[in-house]
CSV table of C-alpha atoms and ligand atoms in Angstrom, one decimal:
chain,number,residue,atom,x,y,z
F,1,MET,CA,-0.2,0.0,0.2
F,2,SER,CA,1.5,3.3,-0.7
F,3,ALA,CA,1.9,5.8,2.1
F,4,ALA,CA,-0.7,8.3,0.3
F,5,ALA,CA,-3.2,5.3,0.7
F,6,GLN,CA,-2.3,4.6,4.2
F,7,PRO,CA,-5.3,5.1,6.3
F,8,MET,CA,-5.4,7.5,9.6
F,9,PRO,CA,-4.1,5.2,12.5
F,10,ALA,CA,-7.0,4.3,14.3
F,11,GLY,CA,-7.9,6.3,17.2
F,12,ILE,CA,-5.9,9.2,16.1
F,13,GLY,CA,-7.2,12.4,17.2
F,14,ALA,CA,-6.3,16.3,16.4
F,15,VAL,CA,-2.7,16.8,15.2
F,16,PRO,CA,-0.7,19.9,16.6
F,17,LEU,CA,0.8,22.4,14.3
F,18,SER,CA,1.8,24.0,17.5
F,19,GLU,CA,1.0,24.3,21.2
F,20,ARG,CA,-2.4,26.6,20.3
F,21,VAL,CA,-3.1,25.0,16.5
F,22,HIS,CA,-4.5,21.9,15.6
F,23,TRP,CA,-5.6,20.1,12.7
F,24,VAL,CA,-9.0,18.8,13.1
F,25,GLY,CA,-9.6,17.8,9.4
F,26,ALA,CA,-10.7,14.4,7.9
F,27,LEU,CA,-8.6,12.2,5.3
F,28,ASP,CA,-10.5,10.7,2.3
F,29,PRO,CA,-7.8,8.4,0.4
F,30,GLY,CA,-10.4,7.0,-1.6
F,31,LEU,CA,-11.7,9.7,-3.5
F,32,ARG,CA,-10.8,9.4,-7.2
F,33,THR,CA,-12.4,12.2,-8.9
F,34,PHE,CA,-12.9,15.7,-7.4
F,35,ASP,CA,-15.3,18.3,-8.6
F,36,ILE,CA,-16.4,15.9,-11.2
F,37,ILE,CA,-13.2,16.7,-13.4
F,38,LEU,CA,-10.2,16.5,-11.3
F,39,LYS,CA,-8.3,13.4,-11.0
F,40,THR,CA,-7.5,12.2,-7.4
F,41,ALA,CA,-5.4,9.3,-7.6
F,42,ASN,CA,-4.0,9.9,-4.3
F,43,GLY,CA,-7.3,11.0,-2.5
F,44,THR,CA,-7.5,14.1,-0.9
F,45,THR,CA,-8.0,15.6,2.7
F,46,TYR,CA,-10.5,18.3,4.1
F,47,ASN,CA,-8.2,20.2,6.2
F,48,ALA,CA,-9.9,22.0,9.3
F,49,TYR,CA,-8.0,23.8,12.1
F,50,THR,CA,-8.5,25.2,15.7
F,51,VAL,CA,-6.4,28.2,17.2
F,52,ARG,CA,-6.9,28.6,21.1
F,53,GLY,CA,-6.5,32.0,22.7
F,54,SER,CA,-6.4,32.9,26.1
F,55,ALA,CA,-10.4,34.2,25.2
F,56,GLY,CA,-11.6,31.1,23.4
F,57,VAL,CA,-11.1,29.0,20.6
F,58,ALA,CA,-11.4,29.6,16.7
F,59,VAL,CA,-12.3,27.0,14.2
F,60,ILE,CA,-11.3,27.5,10.7
F,61,ASP,CA,-13.2,25.3,8.1
F,62,THR,CA,-15.1,22.3,8.4
F,63,VAL,CA,-15.0,19.2,6.2
F,64,LYS,CA,-17.0,17.5,3.6
F,65,ASP,CA,-20.6,16.0,4.8
F,66,GLY,CA,-19.8,12.6,5.2
F,67,PHE,CA,-16.6,13.1,7.0
F,68,ALA,CA,-18.2,15.0,10.0
F,69,ALA,CA,-18.0,12.3,12.4
F,70,ASP,CA,-14.1,12.4,12.0
F,71,PHE,CA,-14.1,16.0,12.3
F,72,PHE,CA,-16.2,16.2,15.4
F,73,ARG,CA,-14.1,13.4,17.2
F,74,ARG,CA,-11.1,15.4,16.6
F,75,LEU,CA,-12.5,18.5,17.4
F,76,GLU,CA,-13.6,17.1,20.7
F,77,THR,CA,-9.9,16.0,21.7
F,78,VAL,CA,-9.0,19.9,21.7
F,79,CYS,CA,-11.7,22.0,22.9
F,80,ASP,CA,-15.2,21.7,24.4
F,81,TYR,CA,-18.0,23.3,22.2
F,82,GLY,CA,-18.8,26.0,24.6
F,83,GLU,CA,-15.2,27.1,24.1
F,84,ILE,CA,-15.6,28.1,20.5
F,85,LYS,CA,-16.0,31.7,20.3
F,86,ALA,CA,-15.6,31.9,16.1
F,87,VAL,CA,-16.0,30.1,13.2
F,88,VAL,CA,-14.1,31.2,10.2
F,89,LEU,CA,-15.3,29.6,6.9
F,90,ASN,CA,-12.5,30.4,4.3
F,91,HIS,CA,-14.6,29.3,1.6
F,92,LEU,CA,-18.2,27.9,1.4
F,93,GLU,CA,-17.7,24.8,-1.2
F,94,PRO,CA,-19.6,22.0,0.5
F,95,ASP,CA,-16.2,19.9,0.9
F,96,HIS,CA,-15.3,22.7,3.8
F,97,SER,CA,-18.9,24.0,4.8
F,98,GLY,CA,-20.5,20.3,4.8
F,99,ALA,CA,-20.2,20.1,8.8
F,100,LEU,CA,-21.0,23.8,9.4
F,101,PRO,CA,-24.6,23.5,10.3
F,102,GLU,CA,-24.1,20.6,12.7
F,103,LEU,CA,-20.9,22.6,14.3
F,104,LEU,CA,-23.2,25.6,14.8
F,105,ARG,CA,-25.9,23.5,16.4
F,106,ARG,CA,-23.3,22.3,18.7
F,107,ALA,CA,-21.8,25.6,19.5
F,108,PRO,CA,-24.7,28.1,19.0
F,109,GLN,CA,-22.5,30.8,20.8
F,110,ALA,CA,-20.0,31.1,18.3
F,111,ARG,CA,-19.6,33.7,15.8
F,112,LEU,CA,-19.4,32.8,12.1
F,113,TYR,CA,-16.9,34.9,10.0
F,114,VAL,CA,-17.1,34.6,6.1
F,115,SER,CA,-16.3,37.3,3.3
F,116,PHE,CA,-18.4,39.6,1.8
F,117,GLN,CA,-18.9,37.3,-1.3
F,118,ALA,CA,-19.7,34.6,0.5
F,119,GLN,CA,-23.0,36.1,1.6
F,120,LEU,CA,-24.3,35.6,-1.9
F,121,VAL,CA,-24.4,31.7,-1.5
F,122,LEU,CA,-24.2,31.4,2.4
F,123,LYS,CA,-28.0,30.8,2.7
F,124,GLY,CA,-28.3,28.5,-0.4
F,125,LEU,CA,-25.9,26.3,1.3
F,126,ILE,CA,-27.0,26.7,5.2
F,127,LYS,CA,-30.4,26.3,5.0
F,128,ARG,CA,-31.1,27.6,8.6
F,129,ASP,CA,-33.6,30.2,9.7
F,130,GLY,CA,-32.0,33.3,11.6
F,131,LEU,CA,-28.5,32.3,10.5
F,132,GLU,CA,-26.2,35.2,12.1
F,133,TYR,CA,-22.7,35.9,10.8
F,134,THR,CA,-20.2,38.6,10.5
F,135,ALA,CA,-18.8,39.5,7.0
F,136,VAL,CA,-15.2,40.2,6.9
F,137,THR,CA,-12.4,41.4,4.5
F,138,THR,CA,-8.9,42.6,4.5
F,139,GLY,CA,-8.3,44.9,7.3
F,140,ASP,CA,-10.7,43.2,9.8
F,141,SER,CA,-9.6,40.5,12.8
F,142,VAL,CA,-11.2,38.7,15.4
F,143,SER,CA,-9.4,38.4,18.9
F,144,LEU,CA,-9.1,35.2,20.9
F,145,GLY,CA,-7.2,37.0,23.5
F,146,ASP,CA,-3.6,36.3,23.1
F,147,ARG,CA,-4.4,35.1,19.5
F,148,SER,CA,-5.9,36.7,16.7
F,149,LEU,CA,-7.2,36.3,13.5
F,150,GLN,CA,-6.6,38.8,10.4
F,151,PHE,CA,-8.6,38.4,7.3
F,152,LEU,CA,-7.4,38.6,3.8
F,153,HIS,CA,-9.6,39.2,1.0
F,154,THR,CA,-8.5,36.7,-1.9
F,155,PRO,CA,-11.5,36.3,-4.1
F,156,PHE,CA,-11.9,33.5,-6.8
F,157,LEU,CA,-9.3,31.0,-5.3
F,158,HIS,CA,-11.1,29.1,-5.9
F,159,TRP,CA,-14.8,30.6,-5.7
F,160,PRO,CA,-15.8,34.7,-5.7
F,161,ASP,CA,-16.1,34.1,-1.7
F,162,THR,CA,-12.7,32.5,-1.2
F,163,GLN,CA,-10.5,34.5,1.7
F,164,CYS,CA,-7.5,33.4,3.8
F,165,SER,CA,-7.1,33.8,7.6
F,166,TYR,CA,-3.7,34.7,9.2
F,167,LEU,CA,-2.7,33.9,12.6
F,168,PRO,CA,0.1,37.0,13.2
F,169,GLU,CA,1.3,35.7,16.9
F,170,GLU,CA,2.4,32.3,15.2
F,171,GLY,CA,2.9,33.5,11.2
F,172,THR,CA,0.4,30.7,10.3
F,173,LEU,CA,-1.8,31.1,7.1
F,174,PHE,CA,-4.7,29.5,6.8
F,175,SER,CA,-5.2,29.5,3.1
F,176,GLY,CA,-8.3,27.9,2.1
F,177,ASP,CA,-7.9,26.0,-1.6
F,178,LEU,CA,-4.7,28.3,-2.1
F,179,PHE,CA,-1.4,26.6,-2.1
F,180,GLY,CA,-3.8,23.1,-1.4
F,181,CYS,CA,-3.4,19.9,-3.4
F,182,HIS,CA,-5.6,16.5,-3.4
F,183,TYR,CA,-3.1,14.4,-1.8
F,184,CYS,CA,-4.0,12.3,1.0
F,185,ASP,CA,-1.2,11.2,3.3
F,186,ALA,CA,-1.7,10.8,7.1
F,187,ARG,CA,1.7,12.1,8.0
F,188,LEU,CA,0.2,15.5,6.9
F,189,PHE,CA,3.2,17.7,6.7
F,190,ASN,CA,5.1,18.8,3.8
F,191,ASP,CA,8.3,17.7,5.4
F,192,ARG,CA,7.1,14.2,6.3
F,193,VAL,CA,4.4,13.1,3.6
F,194,GLY,CA,5.5,11.5,0.0
F,195,ASP,CA,6.3,13.4,-3.1
F,196,PHE,CA,3.3,15.4,-3.6
F,197,ARG,CA,4.9,17.9,-6.2
F,198,PHE,CA,3.1,16.6,-9.1
F,199,SER,CA,-0.5,17.0,-7.1
F,200,PHE,CA,0.5,20.6,-6.2
F,201,GLU,CA,1.2,21.3,-9.9
F,202,TYR,CA,-2.1,19.9,-11.0
F,203,TYR,CA,-4.1,21.4,-8.6
F,204,TYR,CA,-2.9,24.7,-9.6
F,205,ALA,CA,-3.4,24.2,-13.2
F,206,HIS,CA,-6.9,23.2,-12.6
F,207,ILE,CA,-8.0,25.4,-9.9
F,208,MET,CA,-6.0,28.5,-9.7
F,209,ARG,CA,-4.6,28.9,-13.4
F,210,PRO,CA,-7.8,30.7,-14.6
F,211,PHE,CA,-7.4,33.2,-12.3
F,212,LYS,CA,-4.0,34.2,-12.1
F,213,ALA,CA,-4.6,37.9,-12.0
F,214,HIS,CA,-6.4,36.9,-8.7
F,215,VAL,CA,-3.3,34.6,-7.3
F,216,LEU,CA,-1.0,37.6,-7.8
F,217,LYS,CA,-3.1,40.0,-5.9
F,218,ALA,CA,-3.7,37.4,-3.3
F,219,LEU,CA,0.2,37.0,-3.4
F,220,ARG,CA,0.8,41.0,-2.9
F,221,LEU,CA,-1.4,40.5,0.4
F,222,ILE,CA,0.6,37.2,1.4
F,223,GLU,CA,4.0,37.5,0.7
F,224,PRO,CA,4.7,40.5,2.9
F,225,LEU,CA,3.6,38.6,5.9
F,226,PRO,CA,5.9,36.5,8.2
F,227,LEU,CA,5.0,32.9,7.2
F,228,SER,CA,6.2,30.0,9.4
F,229,VAL,CA,3.3,27.7,8.3
F,230,ILE,CA,0.8,27.5,5.3
F,231,ALA,CA,-1.9,25.4,6.3
F,232,PRO,CA,-4.2,24.9,3.4
F,233,ALA,CA,-7.6,23.3,3.3
F,234,HIS,CA,-6.7,20.3,1.0
F,235,GLY,CA,-3.3,18.3,1.1
F,236,PRO,CA,-0.1,18.7,2.9
F,237,ILE,CA,0.3,21.2,5.7
F,238,LEU,CA,3.5,23.4,4.4
F,239,ARG,CA,5.5,23.9,7.5
F,240,ASP,CA,9.2,23.2,5.8
F,241,GLN,CA,9.9,26.6,3.9
F,242,PRO,CA,6.6,27.6,3.2
F,243,GLU,CA,7.7,30.7,1.1
F,244,ARG,CA,8.7,28.4,-1.6
F,245,TYR,CA,5.2,27.3,-2.3
F,246,ALA,CA,4.4,31.2,-2.7
F,247,GLN,CA,7.1,31.8,-5.0
F,248,ARG,CA,6.0,28.9,-6.9
F,249,TYR,CA,2.6,30.3,-7.0
F,250,ARG,CA,4.3,33.6,-8.6
F,251,GLU,CA,6.2,31.9,-11.1
F,252,LEU,CA,3.2,30.0,-12.2
F,253,SER,CA,1.1,33.0,-12.3
F,254,THR,CA,3.5,35.3,-14.1
F,255,PRO,CA,3.2,35.7,-17.9
F,256,ARG,CA,6.0,34.2,-19.5
F,257,LEU,CA,6.1,36.1,-22.7
F,258,GLN,CA,6.2,39.4,-20.8
F,259,ASN,CA,9.7,39.4,-21.3
F,260,GLU,CA,9.6,38.7,-25.1
F,261,MET,CA,6.9,40.7,-26.4
F,262,GLY,CA,7.2,44.6,-26.4
F,263,ALA,CA,5.1,46.3,-24.5
F,264,ASP,CA,2.9,47.6,-27.3
F,265,GLU,CA,3.1,44.4,-29.3
F,266,ARG,CA,0.2,42.2,-29.6
F,267,SER,CA,0.1,38.4,-30.5
F,268,LEU,CA,-2.2,36.5,-33.0
F,269,LEU,CA,-2.4,32.6,-33.1
F,270,ILE,CA,-4.0,31.3,-36.1
F,271,PHE,CA,-5.0,27.6,-35.8
F,272,TYR,CA,-6.5,25.6,-39.0
F,273,ILE,CA,-7.7,22.0,-39.9
F,274,SER,CA,-8.3,21.2,-43.6
F,275,SER,CA,-9.3,17.9,-45.2
F,276,TYR,CA,-8.6,18.8,-49.1
F,277,GLY,CA,-6.2,21.7,-48.3
F,278,ASN,CA,-8.6,24.7,-48.9
F,279,THR,CA,-9.2,25.7,-45.2
F,280,ALA,CA,-5.5,25.3,-45.3
F,281,ARG,CA,-4.8,27.8,-48.1
F,282,MET,CA,-7.3,30.2,-46.6
F,283,ALA,CA,-5.3,30.0,-43.3
F,284,GLU,CA,-1.9,30.7,-45.0
F,285,ALA,CA,-3.5,33.6,-46.7
F,286,VAL,CA,-4.9,35.1,-43.6
F,287,TYR,CA,-1.6,34.6,-42.1
F,288,GLU,CA,0.1,36.5,-45.0
F,289,GLY,CA,-2.3,39.5,-44.6
F,290,ALA,CA,-2.0,39.5,-40.6
F,291,GLN,CA,1.8,39.6,-41.0
F,292,GLU,CA,1.5,43.2,-42.9
F,293,VAL,CA,0.2,44.9,-39.7
F,294,ALA,CA,3.0,46.3,-37.8
F,295,GLY,CA,2.7,45.7,-34.0
F,296,VAL,CA,1.1,42.3,-34.1
F,297,ARG,CA,3.3,38.9,-34.0
F,298,VAL,CA,1.5,36.2,-35.8
F,299,SER,CA,1.8,32.2,-35.9
F,300,LEU,CA,0.2,29.6,-37.8
F,301,HIS,CA,-0.3,26.1,-36.4
F,302,ASP,CA,-2.1,23.0,-38.3
F,303,LEU,CA,-4.3,21.7,-35.6
F,304,GLU,CA,-4.0,18.3,-37.0
F,305,ALA,CA,-0.4,17.9,-35.8
F,306,CYS,CA,-0.8,19.9,-32.5
F,307,ASP,CA,-0.2,19.1,-28.9
F,308,THR,CA,-3.4,20.6,-27.0
F,309,ALA,CA,-2.2,21.3,-23.7
F,310,SER,CA,1.0,23.1,-25.4
F,311,MET,CA,-1.8,25.1,-27.5
F,312,VAL,CA,-3.6,26.0,-24.5
F,313,ASP,CA,-0.4,27.5,-23.1
F,314,LEU,CA,0.2,29.6,-26.1
F,315,ILE,CA,-3.6,30.8,-26.3
F,316,GLU,CA,-3.2,31.9,-22.5
F,317,GLU,CA,-1.0,34.4,-23.3
F,318,ALA,CA,-2.3,35.3,-26.9
F,319,ASP,CA,-4.3,38.2,-27.4
F,320,GLY,CA,-6.1,36.6,-30.3
F,321,LEU,CA,-7.0,33.3,-31.6
F,322,ALA,CA,-8.2,32.7,-35.2
F,323,LEU,CA,-9.6,29.2,-35.7
F,324,GLY,CA,-10.4,27.9,-39.4
F,325,SER,CA,-12.2,24.7,-40.0
F,326,PRO,CA,-14.1,22.9,-42.9
F,327,THR,CA,-17.8,22.2,-42.2
F,328,ILE,CA,-18.1,18.3,-42.1
F,329,ASN,CA,-21.6,16.9,-41.4
F,330,GLY,CA,-22.9,20.2,-40.6
F,331,ASP,CA,-20.3,21.1,-37.8
F,332,ALA,CA,-16.6,22.0,-37.1
F,333,VAL,CA,-14.2,19.3,-36.8
F,334,LYS,CA,-13.4,17.4,-33.7
F,335,PRO,CA,-9.9,19.0,-33.0
F,336,VAL,CA,-11.5,22.3,-33.1
F,337,TRP,CA,-13.9,21.5,-30.4
F,338,ASP,CA,-11.2,19.6,-28.5
F,339,LEU,CA,-9.1,22.6,-28.3
F,340,LEU,CA,-11.8,25.0,-27.6
F,341,SER,CA,-13.2,22.5,-24.8
F,342,SER,CA,-9.7,22.7,-23.7
F,343,LEU,CA,-9.9,26.4,-22.8
F,344,ALA,CA,-11.7,26.2,-19.6
F,345,VAL,CA,-8.7,26.3,-17.4
F,346,ILE,CA,-7.4,29.8,-18.9
F,347,ASP,CA,-8.6,33.2,-18.5
F,348,LEU,CA,-10.0,34.1,-22.1
F,349,LYS,CA,-11.5,37.7,-21.0
F,350,GLY,CA,-10.6,40.2,-23.2
F,351,LYS,CA,-9.3,38.2,-26.1
F,352,THR,CA,-10.3,38.5,-29.6
F,353,GLY,CA,-11.5,35.7,-31.6
F,354,ALA,CA,-12.5,34.8,-34.9
F,355,ALA,CA,-13.3,32.1,-37.4
F,356,PHE,CA,-12.9,31.1,-40.9
F,357,GLY,CA,-13.1,28.1,-43.3
F,358,SER,CA,-13.9,26.4,-46.5
F,359,TYR,CA,-16.9,24.5,-47.0
F,360,GLY,CA,-18.6,22.4,-49.6
F,361,TRP,CA,-22.6,22.4,-48.8
F,362,SER,CA,-24.0,23.9,-45.7
F,363,GLY,CA,-20.9,25.6,-44.3
F,364,GLU,CA,-22.0,25.8,-40.3
F,365,ALA,CA,-18.6,25.4,-38.9
F,366,VAL,CA,-17.6,29.3,-39.0
F,367,ARG,CA,-21.1,30.3,-37.1
F,368,LEU,CA,-20.8,27.5,-34.6
F,369,ILE,CA,-17.1,28.3,-33.8
F,370,GLU,CA,-18.0,32.1,-33.4
F,371,GLU,CA,-21.0,31.1,-31.2
F,372,ARG,CA,-18.7,29.3,-28.7
F,373,LEU,CA,-15.9,32.0,-28.9
F,374,ARG,CA,-18.5,34.6,-27.7
F,375,GLY,CA,-19.9,31.9,-25.1
F,376,LEU,CA,-16.2,31.8,-23.9
F,377,LYS,CA,-16.1,35.4,-23.4
F,378,LEU,CA,-13.9,36.3,-26.4
F,379,GLN,CA,-14.8,39.3,-28.4
F,380,VAL,CA,-15.5,38.7,-31.9
F,381,PRO,CA,-15.0,42.0,-33.8
F,382,VAL,CA,-14.7,40.7,-37.2
F,383,ALA,CA,-17.2,38.5,-38.7
F,384,GLY,CA,-16.4,35.3,-39.8
F,385,LEU,CA,-15.0,34.4,-43.4
F,386,ARG,CA,-16.3,31.5,-45.5
F,387,LEU,CA,-15.4,30.2,-49.1
F,388,LYS,CA,-17.1,27.6,-50.8
F,389,LEU,CA,-14.3,24.9,-51.8
F,390,ILE,CA,-11.2,25.7,-53.5
F,391,PRO,CA,-10.4,29.5,-53.2
F,392,THR,CA,-9.9,31.6,-55.9
F,393,ASP,CA,-6.9,34.3,-56.2
F,394,GLY,CA,-9.6,36.8,-55.6
F,395,GLU,CA,-10.7,35.0,-52.6
F,396,LEU,CA,-7.3,34.5,-51.1
F,397,GLU,CA,-6.8,38.1,-51.4
F,398,GLN,CA,-10.0,38.4,-49.7
F,399,CYS,CA,-8.4,36.1,-46.7
F,400,ARG,CA,-5.6,38.4,-46.8
F,401,ALA,CA,-7.5,41.2,-46.3
F,402,TYR,CA,-9.3,39.5,-43.3
F,403,GLY,CA,-6.3,38.9,-41.8
F,404,ARG,CA,-5.3,42.5,-42.0
F,405,GLN,CA,-8.5,43.4,-40.4
F,406,LEU,CA,-8.0,40.9,-37.5
F,407,ALA,CA,-4.4,42.1,-37.1
F,408,ARG,CA,-5.9,45.9,-36.8
F,409,ALA,CA,-8.4,45.0,-34.4
F,410,LEU,CA,-5.7,43.6,-32.1
F,411,ALA,CA,-3.5,46.5,-32.6
F,412,GLY,CA,-6.0,48.9,-31.7
F,413,PRO,CA,-6.7,52.6,-33.0
F,414,GLN,CA,-3.1,53.3,-33.2
F,415,VAL,CA,-3.0,51.4,-36.6
F,416,ALA,CA,-5.5,51.9,-39.0
F,417,GLY,CA,-9.2,51.4,-37.8
F,418,VAL,CA,-11.6,48.4,-38.0
F,419,GLY,CA,-13.6,48.5,-40.9
F,420,THR,CA,-15.9,45.9,-42.4
F,421,LEU,CA,-14.5,43.0,-44.6
F,422,ALA,CA,-15.9,44.8,-48.0
F,423,GLN,CA,-14.1,47.9,-46.7
F,424,ALA,CA,-11.0,46.1,-46.5
F,425,SER,CA,-11.3,44.0,-49.3
F,426,ALA,CA,-12.2,46.9,-51.6
V,1,FEO,FE1,-11.9,22.7,-1.6
V,1,FEO,FE2,-12.9,25.0,-3.7
V,1,FEO,O1,-13.2,23.4,-2.2
């Protein structure tokens, strides 16, 4: 049996991070899929913590419904319910809020602290009349006497409601999903568990990557803090060199092209796939036209031979994306949809999209791709270009004009304005 699959030793209670801080979470080594789409070969943990101050105890996060018995059993080894002064939910997703209603029932005097954004879903998740809570943000704190918790507004990591809580007296950051990973190992601490780096990276790629700008904002709050421990809501507790994990998030969230592209330069990626070479000819002509526009770096890729993950990386840092597809059986072809369906892990807002393609009979591909691009929140400022079967020399010139128009749309008003295709072709 692998270390990651080891069950928690029978009878184990809470695990101390320090004299005043305890892990009271739950292990779920058997989980194999999280949130429908994430593979969790090593299971996961639902980390919850307690902080004991001279004036009371705070509980930070709870566990998924179904693991509440483990949570309460461990919680009861470190405090009485009557001592609980504060319950902090850094994130309301059910894997952390599952035991909250029962905790509030057992500790009715405790005050619930959530982010302002959490209010939008709190009552939908916690079906309880008269639920009282305090909404908090950066600058707010709760005192436990000789310990305190300071709140950090870190939205979208992973839902809009997410926040972090910082224990300044010990330099412990309770980070919610941030810096977490799905990796279950009963040894709990990063200096004791197995090699979980792949899981840390995978988790970032699927949970945090669409929100890189928010990660960087969060890091601006976190990095100045003295950090002795990062205590995330999933996976190992990062007590050995916690700053390395913050640094890794900074590396992963920083655009890689920023040192290669000029400040005013824009990038346009043209992808195509072609069954008889007609859409390929269109793509080459679009590429030629786009290249004529100063300030736009253009690249052309044949989807038939592209590695999707690498292309997603390129698209993430590009300003524009043009897709060329023939129409087969009334649809764009599968590699195009495979690429588009892989883009959910990146932030596409504000990018420019476009579609073109050769067709024989009905020609739906361009319209369907444009609809999908708009659905993904790309702007589609230039109407798509469809040509019937083999493009003529005049039609290839139309493709070059289309490429120029796309590139101008990216380059902005400092280059020639964006007109209609008819104007551009004239
Ligand atoms: Fe671990 Fe977004 O919940």
